[in-house]
């Protein structure tokens, strides 16, 4: 291919499409290579955080294929048989901008969003897997995409390939993240009539809920589970660090089946039909795992740069879009200067540092380690806590004092109070 | 009148003709219309007898030019024959012939065409036809907009029971086909049979293999089992794409739609595109290593296990029990 | 008839001008949901009917061998640009879109008439259609076009050889391939196996983006939307019950024996 582009973007996910939208909007000649069709194979839990998107396309929810806006958030701790939950519902989230939290199905959303970039003038090439970079003097000068005429040159490349970041690794900026900083997400889309969903989750038309489950949700393995409501489907899934899967020899399939079978979960899924099943990596290394983000002619954005906030719930889309936008701004500057060296492109890293992206990642930097080192939080802890609570609320003939001292004793025998309090303290400190 | 167009192979009627008569009867009886069979061919009189107790009237459309099927000759003959007759329905078998001819007749006779019909009902004098659309994911029921209007009903093979002998005592009449060789533009030059295999859409038993079969050699085992059951071998697209089997035996949305009596899926996961081609089978059996394979959801009977181990044992069992071939 | 005269008299070159009919269909993997008396369109992934891809590929091959022009045409409600662009990216010369709200809900009977009307206005030697569309699965339009235009039809072809004005095609029939001979102009419908559709090259994709699509509508074809009323009325859409609650056993000698017994009992 003889034509030279101003910028090549690898991947049409939230980060890549954002960069394309911004650059094409500024009149640059951009091409996006997407190995599948936008969204066709992409998956995520289900809540799109839209602060950045709403700036780019004001009131986007009026035209975008969003499912529901989240007004209800529920966090629950599961033991093998019981549940303690914290349930929040906010009427304020029921009006624009809907707390910038929308459930979406990626197949639909990504297609729409890539379409917006296309409308803005970006060329989106589907079914084109980028296999390698064109490198000259150690600078990235283009990519080799797996279609006829797919060797394409550009002033710079934005790598937005997501968590399975083979290209970012090829560029030398990044090494393969270890099993403890990568989580495997497994998800099913389960269909239920709209009315049943609204009834079961106490929602009105358009309103949505996000449920996060911790504790023994995964049979004692570190990880969490979720249910998000769509229009007439539920997104149901789990996330487990690869290290945990390996250590315990667990099969993701068994884990999601176990999760779906937990009585506190099963009641929401009753009568539903599994429509889709998918699995995907999540880079959960947090701040400490963020690599160097630029080199001559190349920038990493979104998941491929490890920009995901692994706090109590996963926030990736927002960071992906923010980084895509900031990378695009940097390209526009670089073009004005006519310089695409790492020095100029480094402006992208500077911008990120000043944005919520790096600030948030810094704030939650200890979460991954804390979660990983506190196995008790996922097995004995929840069992003991819920047993304690059950004891507390059991109606019996014994005097309250008698009862309470019995359960306290039982509780102490199960877990070391000191250890549990310490673990809880560390976890809450990381999450604060 | 309810018309049925017979399909012949050489000078023999095919079994689908009996199914078409079965379907035709579902219309003729409630509508109280005569059921008439059109027998085209170079010597149809020779086998008209077969149908005496299955149709009210048998019309022989005799012409040497009809000895083998060519669409312009058949279209010409059938159109000339039916042009001035009342047609409430014309049932054609949904074979390569019927699918080729149906739309042509629809234009020449000016009556609508309904394909892939799997259900026929008469409700208050209206003909309701149910047909498979979206790869069988949905059944669409239609009726003629013009209440008494005619319709060409192309039926799915094996969707309707063959017509049994009835009380009728059919009469046989001859009609001229009125063909003019000069006007015919399509010449059939020959036929190449493929690998001596039974045709998938006609096979009573299909032993089908998918990626789980693992290799072209793996299919030998399936062929052995199929031969034992008097059937033939089919394949999923993955097996075809891997080059283990020719695409002519691919079952599914972009392959054949099959409706055998017994469909045995071996190492096939049961993707929607595959299911689109085989859920009309009378019995579906599956062998798969994965207990959660979707194919089990549409199966009447399933075995969870390695097909390379299960099938040899199965073959032995079937041999020991002296299983007879399906007729 | 008009068409034949045109072809026969005016044309002397050995170029083969081809029209390929394209239909936009939901991806076969898509979850198709009934909504009221129709199918819910929101959220469906649309693609070029896979059989039509064979048609486009064959047309491009014929063009490479014989010369001529390849035009693709689609008729329907909004959204058809994508499939036309796909064909343009593959390398066809021209794209025509009969875009009219009046075509929404029109079935194959109406669509065939509209296509025939539009096609009869352009000279052509060959029309290629898909054997069937993956949504309607009618396999109607190709045959109907042949009937309406009064030219020969060869359906479900897997092989094609063109020499001058005549051609030989291999038709897929039960148990094998039938060789059929006829002359152009004609309608052929493509069966799987005819060829391997190419992937568009980057240059093609870029060219397609800029190429103009020619739009037509019903009034410009002199068609009154009322003429398109479907001769078959939809009564209902339902889901088939394909699920069977069969027994699923783990393989061991006992269960295989039982399995064999079951097979024996049904055949
Ligand atoms: C189970 C799970 C639950 C999650 N839940 C949430 C949630 O609720 N909320 C939230 O905000 N985030 C969530 N996330 C995270 C979120 O999905 C990601 O942070 C976000 O999708 C990152 O966007 P991206 O554009 O960087 O990458 P992706 O969305 O992964 O997109 C990358 C794109 O690049 C393409 N591609 C990759 N390699 C190539 C190549 N070589 N050539 C061409 N194309 C290529 C891919 O096909 C893909 O389209 C979740 C993730 C998972 C897995
Ligand atoms: C447009 C389009 C059209 C398509 N058309 C068709 C079509 O017409 N027909 C079609 O079939 N597909 C079609 N497909 C493909 C379809 O989506 C699936 O990819 C395909 O059917 C999968 O084939 P499979 O079941 O053989 O392979 P897989 O899905 O890979 O399944 C293999 C199965 O074998 C099992 N297995 C593996 N080893 C063994 C063993 N030793 N013993 C027992 N079991 C074992 C596994 O558990 C698994 O369930 C189409 C796809 C598209 C996109
Ligand atoms: N709306 C349409 N526009 C153009 N071509 C069509 C249309 N519908 C059907 N066709 C063509 O007719 C073939 C058979 O479609 P069908 O008769 O719907 O099964 C398709 O493969 C297309 O080539």
XYZ file of N, CA, C and O in Angstrom, chain B residues 127-282:
624
model
N -55.788 -21.617 3.663
C -54.634 -22.511 3.743
C -53.543 -21.845 4.570
O -53.101 -20.737 4.247
N -53.131 -22.497 5.644
C -52.030 -21.970 6.458
C -50.797 -22.838 6.256
O -50.833 -24.035 6.476
N -49.727 -22.194 5.828
C -48.490 -22.928 5.575
C -47.429 -22.482 6.556
O -47.208 -21.277 6.735
N -46.772 -23.428 7.203
C -45.689 -23.080 8.122
C -44.378 -23.451 7.469
O -44.238 -24.537 6.925
N -43.444 -22.521 7.521
C -42.179 -22.790 6.847
C -41.017 -22.314 7.688
O -41.130 -21.418 8.510
N -39.902 -22.957 7.444
C -38.693 -22.630 8.210
C -38.029 -21.400 7.600
O -37.784 -21.368 6.406
N -37.720 -20.435 8.445
C -36.940 -19.281 7.990
C -35.815 -19.050 9.008
O -35.788 -19.688 10.061
N -34.888 -18.173 8.669
C -33.741 -17.903 9.534
C -33.057 -19.191 9.970
O -32.818 -19.417 11.156
N -32.753 -20.019 9.035
C -32.026 -21.242 9.346
C -32.771 -22.127 10.321
O -32.159 -22.861 11.094
N -34.092 -22.056 10.297
C -34.860 -22.935 11.173
C -35.014 -22.380 12.575
O -35.630 -22.994 13.428
N -34.466 -21.165 12.808
C -34.600 -20.586 14.146
C -36.032 -20.106 14.367
O -36.450 -19.885 15.488
N -36.728 -19.878 13.275
C -38.085 -19.355 13.376
C -38.979 -20.079 12.362
O -38.535 -20.460 11.279
N -40.224 -20.269 12.764
C -41.215 -20.828 11.859
C -42.191 -19.716 11.494
O -42.752 -19.065 12.370
N -42.342 -19.501 10.219
C -43.264 -18.465 9.754
C -44.509 -19.141 9.190
O -44.398 -20.074 8.400
N -45.653 -18.661 9.613
C -46.893 -19.198 9.048
C -47.511 -18.139 8.142
O -47.612 -16.976 8.531
N -47.875 -18.553 6.936
C -48.459 -17.608 5.978
C -49.761 -18.175 5.420
O -50.028 -19.377 5.508
N -50.530 -17.255 4.856
C -51.733 -17.695 4.161
C -51.846 -16.837 2.893
O -51.213 -15.795 2.797
N -52.638 -17.284 1.946
C -52.740 -16.502 0.711
C -53.552 -15.238 0.968
O -54.612 -15.286 1.584
N -53.019 -14.100 0.489
C -53.708 -12.828 0.696
C -55.055 -12.856 -0.008
O -56.054 -12.343 0.481
N -55.055 -13.472 -1.167
C -56.276 -13.645 -1.919
C -56.908 -14.935 -1.406
O -56.383 -16.024 -1.620
N -58.039 -14.785 -0.678
C -58.565 -15.898 0.113
C -58.713 -17.210 -0.648
O -58.456 -18.272 -0.118
N -59.104 -17.116 -1.901
C -59.294 -18.369 -2.630
C -58.128 -18.617 -3.602
O -58.153 -19.528 -4.415
N -57.115 -17.748 -3.502
C -56.022 -17.801 -4.466
C -55.188 -19.067 -4.344
O -55.189 -19.750 -3.326
N -54.474 -19.352 -5.410
C -53.649 -20.536 -5.425
C -52.292 -20.301 -4.801
O -51.894 -19.164 -4.570
N -51.583 -21.385 -4.533
C -50.246 -21.268 -3.971
C -49.434 -22.513 -4.353
O -49.981 -23.609 -4.429
N -48.145 -22.266 -4.619
C -47.248 -23.409 -4.855
C -46.582 -23.734 -3.527
O -45.988 -22.865 -2.899
N -46.750 -24.961 -3.094
C -46.227 -25.364 -1.793
C -45.039 -26.292 -2.003
O -45.206 -27.428 -2.438
N -43.853 -25.779 -1.719
C -42.675 -26.629 -1.823
C -42.419 -27.204 -0.433
O -42.295 -26.469 0.541
N -42.402 -28.511 -0.316
C -42.333 -29.122 1.018
C -40.905 -29.572 1.348
O -40.145 -29.957 0.468
N -40.585 -29.515 2.630
C -39.287 -30.034 3.089
C -39.338 -31.557 3.001
O -40.302 -32.169 3.461
N -38.279 -32.174 2.475
C -38.266 -33.628 2.475
C -38.413 -34.171 3.904
O -37.853 -33.616 4.836
N -39.175 -35.203 4.032
C -39.441 -35.900 5.298
C -40.215 -35.103 6.323
O -40.343 -35.499 7.471
N -40.746 -33.961 5.950
C -41.554 -33.203 6.906
C -42.981 -33.749 6.946
O -43.695 -33.560 7.918
N -43.378 -34.433 5.884
C -44.737 -34.967 5.829
C -44.708 -36.480 5.642
O -43.818 -37.012 4.966
N -45.674 -37.113 6.258
C -45.741 -38.568 6.144
C -46.155 -38.941 4.717
O -46.907 -38.208 4.067
N -45.644 -40.060 4.256
C -46.036 -40.523 2.931
C -47.535 -40.841 2.931
O -48.070 -41.341 3.924
N -48.191 -40.563 1.820
C -49.623 -40.846 1.729
C -49.846 -42.357 1.773
O -49.166 -43.106 1.073
N -50.777 -42.751 2.647
C -51.117 -44.171 2.682
C -52.183 -44.410 1.611
O -52.730 -43.465 1.047
N -52.481 -45.662 1.354
C -53.545 -45.936 0.395
C -54.873 -45.445 0.967
O -55.163 -45.652 2.139
N -55.662 -44.810 0.145
C -56.956 -44.319 0.614
C -58.086 -45.091 -0.041
O -57.866 -46.151 -0.630
N -59.279 -44.508 0.073
C -60.418 -45.196 -0.491
C -60.545 -44.904 -1.978
O -61.269 -45.561 -2.700
N -59.843 -43.868 -2.399
C -60.013 -43.445 -3.781
C -59.606 -44.532 -4.767
O -58.759 -45.355 -4.495
N -60.234 -44.443 -5.870
C -59.855 -45.323 -6.959
C -59.520 -44.395 -8.109
O -60.386 -43.955 -8.844
N -58.276 -44.037 -8.191
C -57.878 -42.983 -9.108
C -58.092 -43.349 -10.568
O -57.968 -44.507 -10.963
N -58.404 -42.340 -11.336
C -58.488 -42.572 -12.774
C -57.248 -41.979 -13.411
O -56.665 -41.027 -12.895
N -56.855 -42.581 -14.517
C -55.658 -42.124 -15.194
C -56.047 -41.475 -16.518
O -56.798 -42.060 -17.291
N -55.559 -40.277 -16.720
C -55.843 -39.616 -18.004
C -54.535 -39.088 -18.593
O -53.600 -38.781 -17.867
N -54.495 -39.029 -19.897
C -53.291 -38.540 -20.555
C -53.481 -37.101 -20.980
O -54.590 -36.688 -21.308
N -52.398 -36.361 -20.957
C -52.454 -34.989 -21.432
C -51.246 -34.750 -22.315
O -50.211 -35.372 -22.132
N -51.413 -33.852 -23.252
C -50.279 -33.567 -24.126
C -49.388 -32.546 -23.468
O -49.857 -31.620 -22.816
N -48.107 -32.744 -23.601
C -47.183 -31.802 -22.993
C -46.988 -30.592 -23.893
O -46.633 -29.513 -23.437
N -47.224 -30.781 -25.174
C -47.146 -29.661 -26.105
C -45.790 -28.980 -26.159
O -45.696 -27.762 -26.169
N -44.743 -29.755 -26.124
C -43.409 -29.144 -26.131
C -42.855 -29.033 -27.541
O -43.109 -29.867 -28.395
N -42.071 -27.993 -27.705
C -41.446 -27.765 -28.986
C -39.939 -27.729 -28.751
O -39.436 -26.838 -28.057
N -39.267 -28.701 -29.280
C -37.856 -28.853 -28.947
C -37.053 -27.595 -29.242
O -36.145 -27.235 -28.506
N -37.429 -26.923 -30.318
C -36.693 -25.714 -30.721
C -36.652 -24.672 -29.601
O -35.679 -23.955 -29.432
N -37.777 -24.594 -28.870
C -37.888 -23.537 -27.869
C -37.069 -23.844 -26.613
O -36.929 -23.001 -25.741
N -36.578 -25.060 -26.507
C -35.867 -25.431 -25.281
C -34.426 -24.953 -25.336
O -33.727 -25.171 -26.317
N -34.023 -24.291 -24.265
C -32.698 -23.689 -24.279
C -31.733 -24.360 -23.322
O -30.557 -24.083 -23.320
N -32.266 -25.223 -22.491
C -31.395 -25.861 -21.507
C -31.169 -27.308 -21.887
O -32.111 -28.074 -22.062
N -29.904 -27.665 -22.057
C -29.584 -29.045 -22.423
C -28.849 -29.693 -21.259
O -27.826 -29.182 -20.807
N -29.392 -30.802 -20.798
C -28.696 -31.521 -19.737
C -27.721 -32.480 -20.390
O -28.107 -33.325 -21.188
N -26.455 -32.305 -20.100
C -25.416 -33.076 -20.792
C -24.957 -34.308 -20.039
O -24.387 -35.207 -20.616
N -25.128 -34.308 -18.745
C -24.629 -35.493 -18.035
C -24.772 -35.329 -16.540
O -25.257 -34.315 -16.053
N -24.360 -36.352 -15.872
C -24.497 -36.378 -14.422
C -23.296 -37.101 -13.849
O -22.943 -38.191 -14.306
N -22.647 -36.492 -12.905
C -21.510 -37.149 -12.257
C -21.902 -37.473 -10.827
O -22.190 -36.585 -10.029
N -21.946 -38.750 -10.551
C -22.283 -39.163 -9.191
C -21.083 -38.883 -8.305
O -19.944 -39.041 -8.708
N -21.389 -38.428 -7.104
C -20.289 -38.052 -6.227
C -19.921 -39.199 -5.300
O -20.736 -39.671 -4.528
N -18.684 -39.624 -5.383
C -18.067 -40.639 -4.526
C -19.013 -41.785 -4.155
O -18.934 -42.324 -3.070
N -19.903 -42.089 -5.037
C -20.790 -43.234 -4.807
C -21.597 -43.137 -3.524
O -22.103 -44.129 -3.017
N -21.698 -41.918 -2.996
C -22.389 -41.809 -1.721
C -23.881 -41.583 -1.868
O -24.334 -41.004 -2.829
N -24.568 -42.050 -0.859
C -25.990 -41.826 -0.816
C -26.203 -40.327 -0.639
O -25.405 -39.649 0.002
N -27.256 -39.811 -1.187
C -27.493 -38.388 -1.022
C -27.958 -38.069 0.390
O -28.807 -38.742 0.943
N -27.370 -37.035 0.931
C -27.662 -36.680 2.319
C -29.140 -36.390 2.560
O -29.687 -36.787 3.575
N -29.740 -35.680 1.608
C -31.122 -35.286 1.872
C -32.089 -36.457 1.743
O -33.242 -36.349 2.098
N -31.580 -37.555 1.234
C -32.462 -38.719 1.097
C -32.120 -39.831 2.077
O -32.886 -40.764 2.250
N -30.931 -39.714 2.690
C -30.489 -40.814 3.548
C -31.378 -40.951 4.772
O -31.711 -39.964 5.406
N -31.757 -42.161 5.112
C -32.581 -42.362 6.301
C -31.755 -42.251 7.595
O -32.297 -41.946 8.648
N -30.460 -42.523 7.481
C -29.595 -42.418 8.650
C -28.379 -41.589 8.260
O -27.778 -41.823 7.208
N -28.035 -40.623 9.090
C -26.807 -39.855 8.845
C -25.939 -39.907 10.088
O -26.383 -39.554 11.183
N -24.735 -40.390 9.904
C -23.751 -40.357 10.982
C -22.845 -39.178 10.648
O -22.168 -39.171 9.631
N -22.904 -38.149 11.492
C -22.235 -36.907 11.140
C -21.074 -36.668 12.081
O -21.160 -36.965 13.270
N -19.994 -36.125 11.541
C -18.810 -35.906 12.365
C -18.375 -34.458 12.340
O -18.552 -33.761 11.353
N -17.777 -34.023 13.455
C -17.295 -32.652 13.549
C -15.824 -32.606 13.862
O -15.100 -33.585 13.650
N -15.397 -31.486 14.391
C -13.988 -31.314 14.701
C -13.476 -32.414 15.641
O -12.321 -32.802 15.592
N -14.383 -32.900 16.485
C -13.996 -33.937 17.432
C -13.519 -35.221 16.769
O -12.857 -36.037 17.397
N -13.831 -35.412 15.499
C -13.398 -36.633 14.808
C -11.881 -36.602 14.606
O -11.231 -37.638 14.568
N -11.346 -35.412 14.475
C -9.888 -35.263 14.551
C -9.108 -35.403 13.266
O -8.032 -34.834 13.140
N -9.595 -36.166 12.302
C -8.807 -36.369 11.078
C -9.694 -36.991 10.009
O -10.786 -37.472 10.300
N -9.166 -36.964 8.778
C -9.895 -37.603 7.690
C -10.022 -39.101 7.959
O -11.072 -39.699 7.714
N -8.970 -39.694 8.498
C -9.013 -41.141 8.783
C -10.108 -41.433 9.802
O -10.754 -42.466 9.755
N -10.275 -40.483 10.763
C -11.292 -40.677 11.788
C -12.664 -40.931 11.183
O -13.495 -41.620 11.762
N -12.886 -40.353 10.006
C -14.198 -40.513 9.374
C -14.445 -41.937 8.868
O -15.587 -42.312 8.620
N -13.363 -42.715 8.695
C -13.551 -44.121 8.278
C -14.445 -44.851 9.277
O -15.307 -45.635 8.923
N -14.194 -44.532 10.573
C -14.962 -45.176 11.631
C -16.451 -44.808 11.500
O -17.335 -45.655 11.637
N -16.688 -43.539 11.185
C -18.075 -43.089 11.029
C -18.710 -43.742 9.808
O -19.892 -44.097 9.820
N -17.894 -43.913 8.761
C -18.417 -44.551 7.554
C -18.812 -45.990 7.842
O -19.827 -46.481 7.355
N -18.005 -46.643 8.643
C -18.313 -48.032 8.986
C -19.654 -48.110 9.720
O -20.513 -48.931 9.396
N -19.813 -47.203 10.679
C -21.063 -47.192 11.442
C -22.253 -46.857 10.528
O -23.303 -47.498 10.598
N -22.048 -45.889 9.662
C -23.128 -45.485 8.754
C -23.521 -46.650 7.852
O -24.703 -46.919 7.640
N -22.515 -47.341 7.327
C -22.798 -48.456 6.432
C -23.611 -49.520 7.166
O -24.565 -50.086 6.636
N -23.241 -49.749 8.402
C -23.928 -50.754 9.211
C -25.404 -50.393 9.390
O -26.277 -51.257 9.413
N -25.672 -49.095 9.494
C -27.046 -48.650 9.730
C -27.770 -48.325 8.431
O -28.891 -47.828 8.452
N -27.106 -48.566 7.311
C -27.755 -48.295 6.036
C -27.851 -46.807 5.751
O -28.786 -46.347 5.102
N -26.900 -46.049 6.243
C -26.970 -44.612 6.043
C -25.714 -44.073 5.406
O -24.954 -44.804 4.771
N -25.502 -42.780 5.593
C -24.328 -42.160 5.010
C -23.721 -41.175 6.006
O -24.256 -40.975 7.094
N -22.599 -40.576 5.591
C -21.860 -39.729 6.519
C -22.054 -38.260 6.191
O -22.055 -37.862 5.031
N -22.250 -37.457 7.220
C -22.324 -35.999 7.073
C -21.211 -35.369 7.882
O -20.432 -36.064 8.539
N -21.113 -34.044 7.834
C -20.039 -33.389 8.562
C -20.431 -31.972 8.949
O -21.296 -31.359 8.327
N -19.778 -31.464 9.992
C -19.951 -30.066 10.359
C -19.022 -29.230 9.494
O -18.140 -29.761 8.833
N -19.211 -27.930 9.539
C -18.359 -27.079 8.726
C -16.902 -27.165 9.174
O -16.002 -27.129 8.343
N -16.687 -27.307 10.476
C -15.312 -27.392 10.941
C -14.603 -28.580 10.296
O -13.438 -28.486 9.923
N -15.309 -29.700 10.201
C -14.704 -30.884 9.606
C -14.468 -30.683 8.109
O -13.486 -31.162 7.548
N -15.364 -29.954 7.486
C -15.212 -29.674 6.057
C -14.063 -28.684 5.841
O -13.190 -28.883 4.998
N -14.048 -27.643 6.676
C -12.981 -26.647 6.546
C -11.610 -27.260 6.792
O -10.609 -26.822 6.228
N -11.579 -28.267 7.654
C -10.301 -28.931 7.935
C -9.889 -29.826 6.768
O -8.790 -30.381 6.762
N -10.777 -29.981 5.809
C -10.447 -30.777 4.642
C -10.647 -32.276 4.845
O -10.190 -33.074 4.034
N -11.338 -32.648 5.910
C -11.527 -34.088 6.157
C -12.639 -34.676 5.310
O -12.664 -35.851 5.016
N -13.600 -33.834 4.963
C -14.739 -34.299 4.170
C -15.059 -33.253 3.108
O -14.761 -32.077 3.295
N -15.669 -33.677 1.991
C -16.022 -32.695 0.962
C -17.189 -31.826 1.439
O -17.985 -32.264 2.278
N -17.270 -30.620 0.900
C -18.310 -29.716 1.387
C -19.714 -30.180 1.024
O -20.690 -29.728 1.601
N -19.790 -31.120 0.078
C -21.120 -31.599 -0.313
C -21.825 -32.316 0.828
O -23.038 -32.493 0.783
N -21.079 -32.736 1.823
C -21.747 -33.431 2.927
C -21.894 -32.535 4.148
O -22.257 -32.986 5.218
N -21.606 -31.250 3.974
C -21.769 -30.341 5.109
C -23.234 -30.159 5.455
O -24.064 -29.874 4.606
N -23.510 -30.313 6.732
C -24.864 -30.130 7.221
C -24.935 -28.792 7.938
O -24.033 -28.469 8.705
N -25.976 -28.024 7.669
C -26.131 -26.778 8.405
C -26.606 -25.645 7.525
O -26.968 -25.855 6.372
N -26.558 -24.493 8.103
C -27.103 -23.317 7.443
C -26.529 -23.091 6.050
O -27.249 -22.757 5.130
N -25.207 -23.238 5.906
C -24.630 -23.060 4.581
C -24.293 -24.404 3.948
O -23.530 -24.484 3.002
N -24.831 -25.458 4.506
C -24.676 -26.777 3.914
C -26.064 -27.329 3.635
O -26.981 -26.592 3.299
N -26.210 -28.625 3.803
C -27.512 -29.236 3.537
C -28.416 -29.147 4.748
O -27.967 -29.210 5.882
N -29.696 -29.054 4.465
C -30.690 -29.222 5.511
C -31.172 -30.657 5.399
O -31.663 -31.061 4.352
N -30.989 -31.403 6.431
C -31.324 -32.822 6.343
C -32.390 -33.176 7.360
O -32.510 -32.558 8.413
N -33.169 -34.167 7.006
C -34.241 -34.603 7.895
C -34.314 -36.121 7.908
O -35.338 -36.693 7.550
N -33.227 -36.778 8.274
C -33.269 -38.236 8.273
C -34.090 -38.752 9.448
O -34.489 -37.989 10.323
N -34.263 -40.037 9.435
C -34.952 -40.648 10.566
C -34.023 -40.615 11.785
O -34.449 -40.343 12.894
N -32.756 -40.868 11.544
C -31.792 -40.883 12.644
C -30.577 -40.040 12.279
O -29.944 -40.257 11.241
N -30.274 -39.078 13.133
C -29.084 -38.245 12.936
C -28.174 -38.452 14.130
O -28.548 -38.178 15.279
N -27.003 -38.991 13.889
C -26.076 -39.269 14.978
C -24.898 -38.305 14.862
O -24.078 -38.407 13.946
N -24.824 -37.343 15.800
C -23.779 -36.309 15.751
C -22.594 -36.746 16.603
O -22.735 -36.953 17.802
N -21.438 -36.884 15.978
C -20.251 -37.353 16.698
C -19.198 -36.245 16.742
O -18.717 -35.809 15.696
N -18.864 -35.794 17.916
C -17.844 -34.755 18.034
C -18.262 -33.457 17.384
O -17.458 -32.760 16.789
N -19.540 -33.145 17.486
C -20.077 -31.890 16.954
C -20.648 -31.117 18.134
O -21.426 -31.663 18.913
N -20.241 -29.850 18.252
C -20.658 -29.116 19.448
C -22.129 -28.722 19.402
O -22.783 -28.652 20.429
N -22.629 -28.436 18.186
C -24.029 -28.034 18.092
C -24.190 -26.534 18.001
O -25.054 -25.950 18.651
N -23.336 -25.881 17.194
C -23.459 -24.446 16.956
C -24.788 -24.175 16.250
O -25.281 -25.036 15.534
N -25.361 -22.977 16.476
C -26.655 -22.678 15.855
C -26.669 -22.950 14.352
O -27.654 -23.446 13.823
N -25.545 -22.631 13.680
C -25.523 -22.834 12.222
C -25.564 -24.316 11.868
O -26.012 -24.680 10.789
N -25.070 -25.145 12.733
C -25.166 -26.574 12.467
C -26.580 -27.058 12.769
O -27.182 -27.775 11.970
N -27.104 -26.622 13.912
C -28.454 -27.046 14.292
C -29.470 -26.680 13.202
O -30.432 -27.393 12.975
N -29.202 -25.551 12.533
C -30.130 -25.106 11.497
C -30.352 -26.180 10.449
O -31.398 -26.225 9.808
N -29.384 -27.070 10.287
C -29.503 -28.033 9.215
C -30.017 -29.394 9.630
O -30.215 -30.257 8.769
N -30.214 -29.623 10.929
C -30.513 -31.007 11.287
C -31.585 -31.218 12.353
O -31.934 -32.351 12.648
N -32.108 -30.120 12.916
C -33.057 -30.345 14.004
C -34.404 -30.879 13.519
O -35.245 -31.252 14.319
N -34.574 -30.909 12.204
C -35.806 -31.502 11.696
C -35.745 -33.025 11.651
O -36.716 -33.684 11.269
N -34.608 -33.591 12.044
C -34.472 -35.048 12.023
C -35.449 -35.677 13.003
O -35.778 -35.095 14.032
N -35.855 -36.885 12.662
C -36.831 -37.528 13.551
C -36.199 -37.822 14.913
O -36.728 -37.456 15.947
